[in-house]
Amino acid sequence: MSGRNKANGSGGAGRVKRKQIQSDDGWTVITHGLSKVSLSEKSQGATVLPTQIVKDLTAEKLLGDFKTLQERWEDTALAAQVNGVIEGREWGVEEAVCIGIGSFSRDWAHRWRSLWQLVLFDHVVGRLKKLSKKTEIQCYAQDPAFTPLDTEFLSLLSITTLDSGLEAKIKAKSFVYSPFVDWFLLLPTFLADRDPVLYIGNEILDDYSMYAQSEEKKEKLQECNEVGKKWLVGRQVVKLCEFEKHGNALNGMVVYLRVTGDDDKDDGEEDKKERVKDGEEEK
């Protein structure tokens, strides 16, 4: 199936087994239905990530494709769910960071998956701006697969690309977006000792033992488990529904919300109601 067909919504809604893309500098990105891919032509046992850019593609054409997907996004169940999660809360987000979203311009069908993922990121940033009445939220993105054309395109959306150091941008008032970066990079590099108010991406676990099959992952296992356990404390998780427009782009992601004092109060009221309902009296 071609990338254009997927962009037009004919990608299947069923779940596809995720695999990994490995780059020279250690990034490993979980993808859907792909073989292991490397940015290095010398890599053994890996399919090389295409170095060719889509013929005649420009930043303006990419922007046009992006806006087309935005229009098709608005009436989806996933968009409605995301709006419901974001609204009705004071976020105070000052910066948004996008980790490992992939290339939009390399000549492969999976660039449409990256564009759909960007639509979700941009949508959330837009909602956060509207709710907080902010004119600007500083947006950053980092991925070793980015090309100069990707950087030019993202600049049209007021997103600054970084070659390294994205983790330094993650603060308490950050929105972190990580569409399927592998756990043994994501947790120690981007989430350790950080407490962003909003996160959308991979589900975070407190035990990755069953996924630590290689020596590289086993070396990171204890650290990642500790980061995961700490990360889950004081956070509420919302699992996002399936995305009908492209089965491989957004399925399987979750939202983590930092629990506020009001959330604790609401939980207490719910507990009280349950006790009364069960016939228990308040002492």
mmCIF file of C-alpha atoms in Angstrom:
data_model
loop_
_atom_site.group_PDB
_atom_site.id
_atom_site.type_symbol
_atom_site.label_atom_id
_atom_site.label_comp_id
_atom_site.label_asym_id
_atom_site.label_seq_id
_atom_site.Cartn_x
_atom_site.Cartn_y
_atom_site.Cartn_z
ATOM 1 C CA MET A 1 0.000 0.000 0.000
ATOM 2 C CA SER A 2 1.408 3.363 -0.950
ATOM 3 C CA GLY A 3 1.975 6.248 1.437
ATOM 4 C CA ARG A 4 -0.581 8.319 -0.489
ATOM 5 C CA ASN A 5 -3.270 5.708 0.072
ATOM 6 C CA LYS A 6 -2.520 5.687 3.779
ATOM 7 C CA ALA A 7 -2.803 9.444 3.898
ATOM 8 C CA ASN A 8 -6.208 9.154 2.299
ATOM 9 C CA GLY A 9 -7.384 6.967 5.147
ATOM 10 C CA SER A 10 -7.212 3.493 3.648
ATOM 11 C CA GLY A 11 -4.611 2.285 6.140
ATOM 12 C CA GLY A 12 -6.034 -0.557 8.224
ATOM 13 C CA ALA A 13 -7.273 0.145 11.711
ATOM 14 C CA GLY A 14 -5.976 -3.155 13.072
ATOM 15 C CA ARG A 15 -2.919 -3.259 15.267
ATOM 16 C CA VAL A 16 0.382 -4.043 13.586
ATOM 17 C CA LYS A 17 3.352 -5.508 15.399
ATOM 18 C CA ARG A 18 5.833 -2.796 16.292
ATOM 19 C CA LYS A 19 9.468 -3.145 15.354
ATOM 20 C CA GLN A 20 12.489 -0.891 15.727
ATOM 21 C CA ILE A 21 14.518 1.639 13.776
ATOM 22 C CA GLN A 22 18.130 1.890 14.944
ATOM 23 C CA SER A 23 20.265 4.938 14.157
ATOM 24 C CA ASP A 24 23.987 5.586 14.453
ATOM 25 C CA ASP A 25 23.760 7.700 17.589
ATOM 26 C CA GLY A 26 21.825 5.195 19.681
ATOM 27 C CA TRP A 27 18.254 6.230 18.959
ATOM 28 C CA THR A 28 15.899 3.291 18.705
ATOM 29 C CA VAL A 29 12.361 4.103 17.636
ATOM 30 C CA ILE A 30 9.473 1.653 17.926
ATOM 31 C CA THR A 31 7.576 1.600 14.652
ATOM 32 C CA HIS A 32 4.750 -0.435 13.169
ATOM 33 C CA GLY A 33 5.275 -3.125 10.558
ATOM 34 C CA LEU A 34 8.854 -2.138 9.717
ATOM 35 C CA SER A 35 12.084 -4.059 9.591
ATOM 36 C CA LYS A 36 15.038 -2.833 11.611
ATOM 37 C CA VAL A 37 16.366 0.231 9.813
ATOM 38 C CA SER A 38 19.620 2.139 10.209
ATOM 39 C CA LEU A 39 20.885 5.514 9.079
ATOM 40 C CA SER A 40 24.246 3.879 8.403
ATOM 41 C CA GLU A 41 24.804 2.041 5.131
ATOM 42 C CA LYS A 42 27.475 -0.016 6.912
ATOM 43 C CA SER A 43 25.072 -1.450 9.473
ATOM 44 C CA GLN A 44 24.822 -5.224 9.349
ATOM 45 C CA GLY A 45 21.511 -7.047 9.533
ATOM 46 C CA ALA A 46 19.493 -3.865 9.097
ATOM 47 C CA THR A 47 17.550 -2.235 6.313
ATOM 48 C CA VAL A 48 18.999 1.173 5.485
ATOM 49 C CA LEU A 49 16.758 4.173 6.098
ATOM 50 C CA PRO A 50 16.246 5.811 2.682
ATOM 51 C CA THR A 51 18.595 8.701 1.994
ATOM 52 C CA GLN A 52 16.631 9.885 -1.042
ATOM 53 C CA ILE A 53 14.176 12.740 -0.590
ATOM 54 C CA VAL A 54 10.760 12.497 -2.253
ATOM 55 C CA LYS A 55 11.116 13.905 -5.763
ATOM 56 C CA ASP A 56 10.065 17.549 -6.178
ATOM 57 C CA LEU A 57 8.980 17.762 -2.542
ATOM 58 C CA THR A 58 9.237 21.190 -0.910
ATOM 59 C CA ALA A 59 8.504 22.554 2.538
ATOM 60 C CA GLU A 60 5.425 24.279 1.123
ATOM 61 C CA LYS A 61 4.136 21.004 -0.359
ATOM 62 C CA LEU A 62 4.718 19.270 2.967
ATOM 63 C CA LEU A 63 2.757 22.024 4.670
ATOM 64 C CA GLY A 64 -0.094 21.461 2.213
ATOM 65 C CA ASP A 65 -0.117 17.716 2.956
ATOM 66 C CA PHE A 66 -0.056 18.482 6.669
ATOM 67 C CA LYS A 67 -3.034 20.853 6.436
ATOM 68 C CA THR A 68 -4.991 18.226 4.490
ATOM 69 C CA LEU A 69 -4.432 15.729 7.298
ATOM 70 C CA GLN A 70 -5.397 18.366 9.863
ATOM 71 C CA GLU A 71 -8.771 18.802 8.172
ATOM 72 C CA ARG A 72 -9.385 15.055 8.227
ATOM 73 C CA TRP A 73 -8.268 14.807 11.859
ATOM 74 C CA GLU A 74 -10.864 17.191 13.281
ATOM 75 C CA ASP A 75 -13.889 14.869 13.046
ATOM 76 C CA THR A 76 -12.189 11.751 14.434
ATOM 77 C CA ALA A 77 -13.030 10.026 17.713
ATOM 78 C CA LEU A 78 -9.404 10.386 18.790
ATOM 79 C CA ALA A 79 -9.475 14.168 18.323
ATOM 80 C CA ALA A 80 -12.631 14.346 20.440
ATOM 81 C CA GLN A 81 -11.049 12.206 23.159
ATOM 82 C CA VAL A 82 -7.889 14.325 23.237
ATOM 83 C CA ASN A 83 -9.991 17.484 23.521
ATOM 84 C CA GLY A 84 -11.876 15.969 26.448
ATOM 85 C CA VAL A 85 -8.634 15.133 28.251
ATOM 86 C CA ILE A 86 -7.064 18.560 27.684
ATOM 87 C CA GLU A 87 -10.038 20.798 28.434
ATOM 88 C CA GLY A 88 -11.243 21.782 31.883
ATOM 89 C CA ARG A 89 -7.799 22.068 33.429
ATOM 90 C CA GLU A 90 -5.156 24.738 33.954
ATOM 91 C CA TRP A 91 -1.960 23.441 32.363
ATOM 92 C CA GLY A 92 0.388 26.416 32.259
ATOM 93 C CA VAL A 93 2.520 24.726 29.590
ATOM 94 C CA GLU A 94 5.437 26.876 28.458
ATOM 95 C CA GLU A 95 7.284 24.511 26.117
ATOM 96 C CA ALA A 96 6.414 21.425 24.062
ATOM 97 C CA VAL A 97 8.981 18.829 23.012
ATOM 98 C CA CYS A 98 8.571 16.200 20.308
ATOM 99 C CA ILE A 99 10.897 13.194 20.555
ATOM 100 C CA GLY A 100 11.685 10.792 17.696
ATOM 101 C CA ILE A 101 8.821 11.478 15.297
ATOM 102 C CA GLY A 102 10.725 10.431 12.162
ATOM 103 C CA SER A 103 11.288 12.030 8.760
ATOM 104 C CA PHE A 104 8.522 13.602 6.689
ATOM 105 C CA SER A 105 10.576 13.924 3.516
ATOM 106 C CA ARG A 106 12.577 10.715 3.057
ATOM 107 C CA ASP A 107 11.318 8.600 0.185
ATOM 108 C CA TRP A 108 9.391 5.902 2.031
ATOM 109 C CA ALA A 109 5.708 5.280 2.702
ATOM 110 C CA HIS A 110 6.098 5.609 6.467
ATOM 111 C CA ARG A 111 6.557 9.368 6.257
ATOM 112 C CA TRP A 112 2.751 9.614 6.303
ATOM 113 C CA ARG A 113 2.756 7.990 9.724
ATOM 114 C CA SER A 114 5.108 10.735 10.900
ATOM 115 C CA LEU A 115 2.838 13.427 9.453
ATOM 116 C CA TRP A 116 -0.185 12.012 11.293
ATOM 117 C CA GLN A 117 1.828 11.949 14.517
ATOM 118 C CA LEU A 118 2.759 15.580 13.935
ATOM 119 C CA VAL A 119 -0.925 16.448 13.495
ATOM 120 C CA LEU A 120 -1.626 15.162 17.014
ATOM 121 C CA PHE A 121 1.313 17.096 18.478
ATOM 122 C CA ASP A 122 0.268 20.327 16.775
ATOM 123 C CA HIS A 123 -3.366 19.827 17.807
ATOM 124 C CA VAL A 124 -2.475 19.456 21.483
ATOM 125 C CA VAL A 125 -0.214 22.517 21.385
ATOM 126 C CA GLY A 126 -3.031 24.502 19.785
ATOM 127 C CA ARG A 127 -5.533 23.450 22.457
ATOM 128 C CA LEU A 128 -3.074 24.289 25.232
ATOM 129 C CA LYS A 129 -2.536 27.762 23.761
ATOM 130 C CA LYS A 130 -6.270 28.366 23.536
ATOM 131 C CA LEU A 131 -6.969 27.225 27.092
ATOM 132 C CA SER A 132 -4.156 29.257 28.643
ATOM 133 C CA LYS A 133 -4.665 32.208 26.270
ATOM 134 C CA LYS A 134 -0.960 32.060 25.446
ATOM 135 C CA THR A 135 0.135 33.455 22.112
ATOM 136 C CA GLU A 136 3.188 31.206 22.033
ATOM 137 C CA ILE A 137 4.396 27.902 23.429
ATOM 138 C CA GLN A 138 8.011 27.177 22.520
ATOM 139 C CA CYS A 139 8.099 23.963 20.469
ATOM 140 C CA TYR A 140 11.144 21.753 19.885
ATOM 141 C CA ALA A 141 11.743 18.493 18.012
ATOM 142 C CA GLN A 142 14.689 16.123 17.734
ATOM 143 C CA ASP A 143 15.199 13.045 15.573
ATOM 144 C CA PRO A 144 18.386 11.746 13.916
ATOM 145 C CA ALA A 145 16.348 11.010 10.772
ATOM 146 C CA PHE A 146 15.491 14.680 10.155
ATOM 147 C CA THR A 147 16.658 16.125 6.843
ATOM 148 C CA PRO A 148 17.233 19.829 6.056
ATOM 149 C CA LEU A 149 13.841 19.768 4.323
ATOM 150 C CA ASP A 150 12.206 18.407 7.489
ATOM 151 C CA THR A 151 13.800 21.231 9.467
ATOM 152 C CA GLU A 152 12.551 23.831 6.982
ATOM 153 C CA PHE A 153 9.041 22.366 7.059
ATOM 154 C CA LEU A 154 8.900 22.283 10.865
ATOM 155 C CA SER A 155 10.051 25.901 11.010
ATOM 156 C CA LEU A 156 6.871 26.838 9.103
ATOM 157 C CA LEU A 157 4.969 25.428 12.100
ATOM 158 C CA SER A 158 7.173 27.368 14.557
ATOM 159 C CA ILE A 159 8.890 24.158 15.692
ATOM 160 C CA THR A 160 12.637 24.407 16.298
ATOM 161 C CA THR A 161 14.679 21.298 15.508
ATOM 162 C CA LEU A 162 17.663 20.340 17.647
ATOM 163 C CA ASP A 163 20.574 18.043 16.833
ATOM 164 C CA SER A 164 20.972 17.131 20.507
ATOM 165 C CA GLY A 165 20.076 18.229 24.016
ATOM 166 C CA LEU A 166 16.291 18.086 23.701
ATOM 167 C CA GLU A 167 16.052 16.606 27.188
ATOM 168 C CA ALA A 168 17.294 19.913 28.653
ATOM 169 C CA LYS A 169 14.098 21.562 27.391
ATOM 170 C CA ILE A 170 11.879 19.282 29.494
ATOM 171 C CA LYS A 171 10.732 21.093 32.628
ATOM 172 C CA ALA A 172 7.810 21.036 35.051
ATOM 173 C CA LYS A 173 5.642 23.118 32.694
ATOM 174 C CA SER A 174 6.398 21.034 29.600
ATOM 175 C CA PHE A 175 4.257 18.956 27.281
ATOM 176 C CA VAL A 176 6.310 15.912 26.242
ATOM 177 C CA TYR A 177 5.348 13.984 23.102
ATOM 178 C CA SER A 178 7.102 10.708 22.346
ATOM 179 C CA PRO A 179 5.449 8.580 19.647
ATOM 180 C CA PHE A 180 7.084 5.183 20.189
ATOM 181 C CA VAL A 181 10.686 5.940 21.149
ATOM 182 C CA ASP A 182 12.022 2.753 22.732
ATOM 183 C CA TRP A 183 11.926 2.549 26.525
ATOM 184 C CA PHE A 184 15.653 2.084 27.138
ATOM 185 C CA LEU A 185 16.334 5.443 25.469
ATOM 186 C CA LEU A 186 13.180 7.291 26.504
ATOM 187 C CA LEU A 187 13.273 6.687 30.257
ATOM 188 C CA PRO A 188 16.929 7.314 31.178
ATOM 189 C CA THR A 189 17.497 10.104 28.648
ATOM 190 C CA PHE A 190 14.242 12.057 28.586
ATOM 191 C CA LEU A 191 12.162 11.153 31.656
ATOM 192 C CA ALA A 192 14.654 10.527 34.472
ATOM 193 C CA ASP A 193 14.470 13.278 37.126
ATOM 194 C CA ARG A 194 11.904 15.187 35.059
ATOM 195 C CA ASP A 195 8.302 15.932 35.944
ATOM 196 C CA PRO A 196 6.431 17.378 32.933
ATOM 197 C CA VAL A 197 2.821 18.310 33.539
ATOM 198 C CA LEU A 198 1.616 16.505 30.387
ATOM 199 C CA TYR A 199 2.961 13.513 28.439
ATOM 200 C CA ILE A 200 1.595 11.690 25.386
ATOM 201 C CA GLY A 201 3.386 8.657 23.987
ATOM 202 C CA ASN A 202 4.496 5.166 24.998
ATOM 203 C CA GLU A 203 2.948 3.583 28.051
ATOM 204 C CA ILE A 204 5.464 3.751 30.912
ATOM 205 C CA LEU A 205 6.046 0.570 32.933
ATOM 206 C CA ASP A 206 7.674 -0.141 36.286
ATOM 207 C CA ASP A 207 9.151 -3.424 35.062
ATOM 208 C CA TYR A 208 10.619 -3.944 31.585
ATOM 209 C CA SER A 209 12.110 -7.377 32.290
ATOM 210 C CA MET A 210 10.133 -9.149 29.575
ATOM 211 C CA TYR A 211 11.381 -6.638 26.978
ATOM 212 C CA ALA A 212 15.069 -6.719 27.952
ATOM 213 C CA GLN A 213 16.185 -9.353 25.456
ATOM 214 C CA SER A 214 19.515 -7.862 24.341
ATOM 215 C CA GLU A 215 22.616 -7.102 26.396
ATOM 216 C CA GLU A 216 22.192 -3.395 25.688
ATOM 217 C CA LYS A 217 18.679 -3.448 27.124
ATOM 218 C CA LYS A 218 19.651 -5.616 30.095
ATOM 219 C CA GLU A 219 22.283 -3.039 31.030
ATOM 220 C CA LYS A 220 19.573 -0.362 31.160
ATOM 221 C CA LEU A 221 16.916 -2.519 32.838
ATOM 222 C CA GLN A 222 17.420 -1.621 36.504
ATOM 223 C CA GLU A 223 17.742 2.094 35.777
ATOM 224 C CA CYS A 224 14.643 2.104 33.567
ATOM 225 C CA ASN A 225 12.588 0.182 36.120
ATOM 226 C CA GLU A 226 13.515 2.720 38.792
ATOM 227 C CA VAL A 227 12.663 5.648 36.511
ATOM 228 C CA GLY A 228 9.360 4.005 35.562
ATOM 229 C CA LYS A 229 8.330 3.401 39.175
ATOM 230 C CA LYS A 230 9.085 6.996 40.110
ATOM 231 C CA TRP A 231 7.352 8.337 36.999
ATOM 232 C CA LEU A 232 4.063 6.551 37.713
ATOM 233 C CA VAL A 233 3.712 8.021 41.211
ATOM 234 C CA GLY A 234 1.245 10.909 41.244
ATOM 235 C CA ARG A 235 0.134 10.446 37.645
ATOM 236 C CA GLN A 236 -3.161 9.516 36.056
ATOM 237 C CA VAL A 237 -3.106 7.556 32.788
ATOM 238 C CA VAL A 238 -5.620 7.736 29.938
ATOM 239 C CA LYS A 239 -5.392 5.207 27.111
ATOM 240 C CA LEU A 240 -6.122 6.760 23.741
ATOM 241 C CA CYS A 241 -8.656 5.109 21.452
ATOM 242 C CA GLU A 242 -7.756 3.631 18.081
ATOM 243 C CA PHE A 243 -7.251 6.009 15.183
ATOM 244 C CA GLU A 244 -9.355 5.043 12.193
ATOM 245 C CA LYS A 245 -7.537 7.131 9.577
ATOM 246 C CA HIS A 246 -4.179 5.321 9.831
ATOM 247 C CA GLY A 247 -3.872 2.127 11.845
ATOM 248 C CA ASN A 248 -0.096 2.358 12.269
ATOM 249 C CA ALA A 249 0.342 5.991 13.281
ATOM 250 C CA LEU A 250 -1.194 6.600 16.697
ATOM 251 C CA ASN A 251 -2.623 3.340 18.051
ATOM 252 C CA GLY A 252 -1.280 2.291 21.438
ATOM 253 C CA MET A 253 -0.377 5.690 22.855
ATOM 254 C CA VAL A 254 -1.420 6.974 26.269
ATOM 255 C CA VAL A 255 -1.696 10.285 28.096
ATOM 256 C CA TYR A 256 -0.121 10.849 31.515
ATOM 257 C CA LEU A 257 -1.471 13.719 33.592
ATOM 258 C CA ARG A 258 0.194 14.945 36.735
ATOM 259 C CA VAL A 259 -2.341 14.582 39.572
ATOM 260 C CA THR A 260 -3.226 17.920 41.163
ATOM 261 C CA GLY A 261 -4.615 18.753 44.592
ATOM 262 C CA ASP A 262 -8.086 19.094 43.073
ATOM 263 C CA ASP A 263 -7.771 15.605 41.607
ATOM 264 C CA ASP A 264 -6.950 14.224 45.064
ATOM 265 C CA LYS A 265 -9.947 16.063 46.516
ATOM 266 C CA ASP A 266 -12.228 14.678 43.810
ATOM 267 C CA ASP A 267 -10.934 11.169 44.464
ATOM 268 C CA GLY A 268 -11.687 11.620 48.146
ATOM 269 C CA GLU A 269 -15.237 12.721 47.405
ATOM 270 C CA GLU A 270 -15.735 9.689 45.165
ATOM 271 C CA ASP A 271 -14.445 7.393 47.931
ATOM 272 C CA LYS A 272 -16.854 9.034 50.363
ATOM 273 C CA LYS A 273 -19.791 8.521 48.004
ATOM 274 C CA GLU A 274 -18.853 4.870 47.547
ATOM 275 C CA ARG A 275 -18.703 4.301 51.310
ATOM 276 C CA VAL A 276 -22.111 5.909 51.801
ATOM 277 C CA LYS A 277 -23.493 3.872 48.921
ATOM 278 C CA ASP A 278 -22.190 0.697 50.546
ATOM 279 C CA GLY A 279 -23.881 1.612 53.835
ATOM 280 C CA GLU A 280 -20.789 2.844 55.680
ATOM 281 C CA GLU A 281 -21.170 5.959 57.815
ATOM 282 C CA GLU A 282 -18.568 8.673 58.032
ATOM 283 C CA LYS A 283 -16.953 8.747 61.469
#
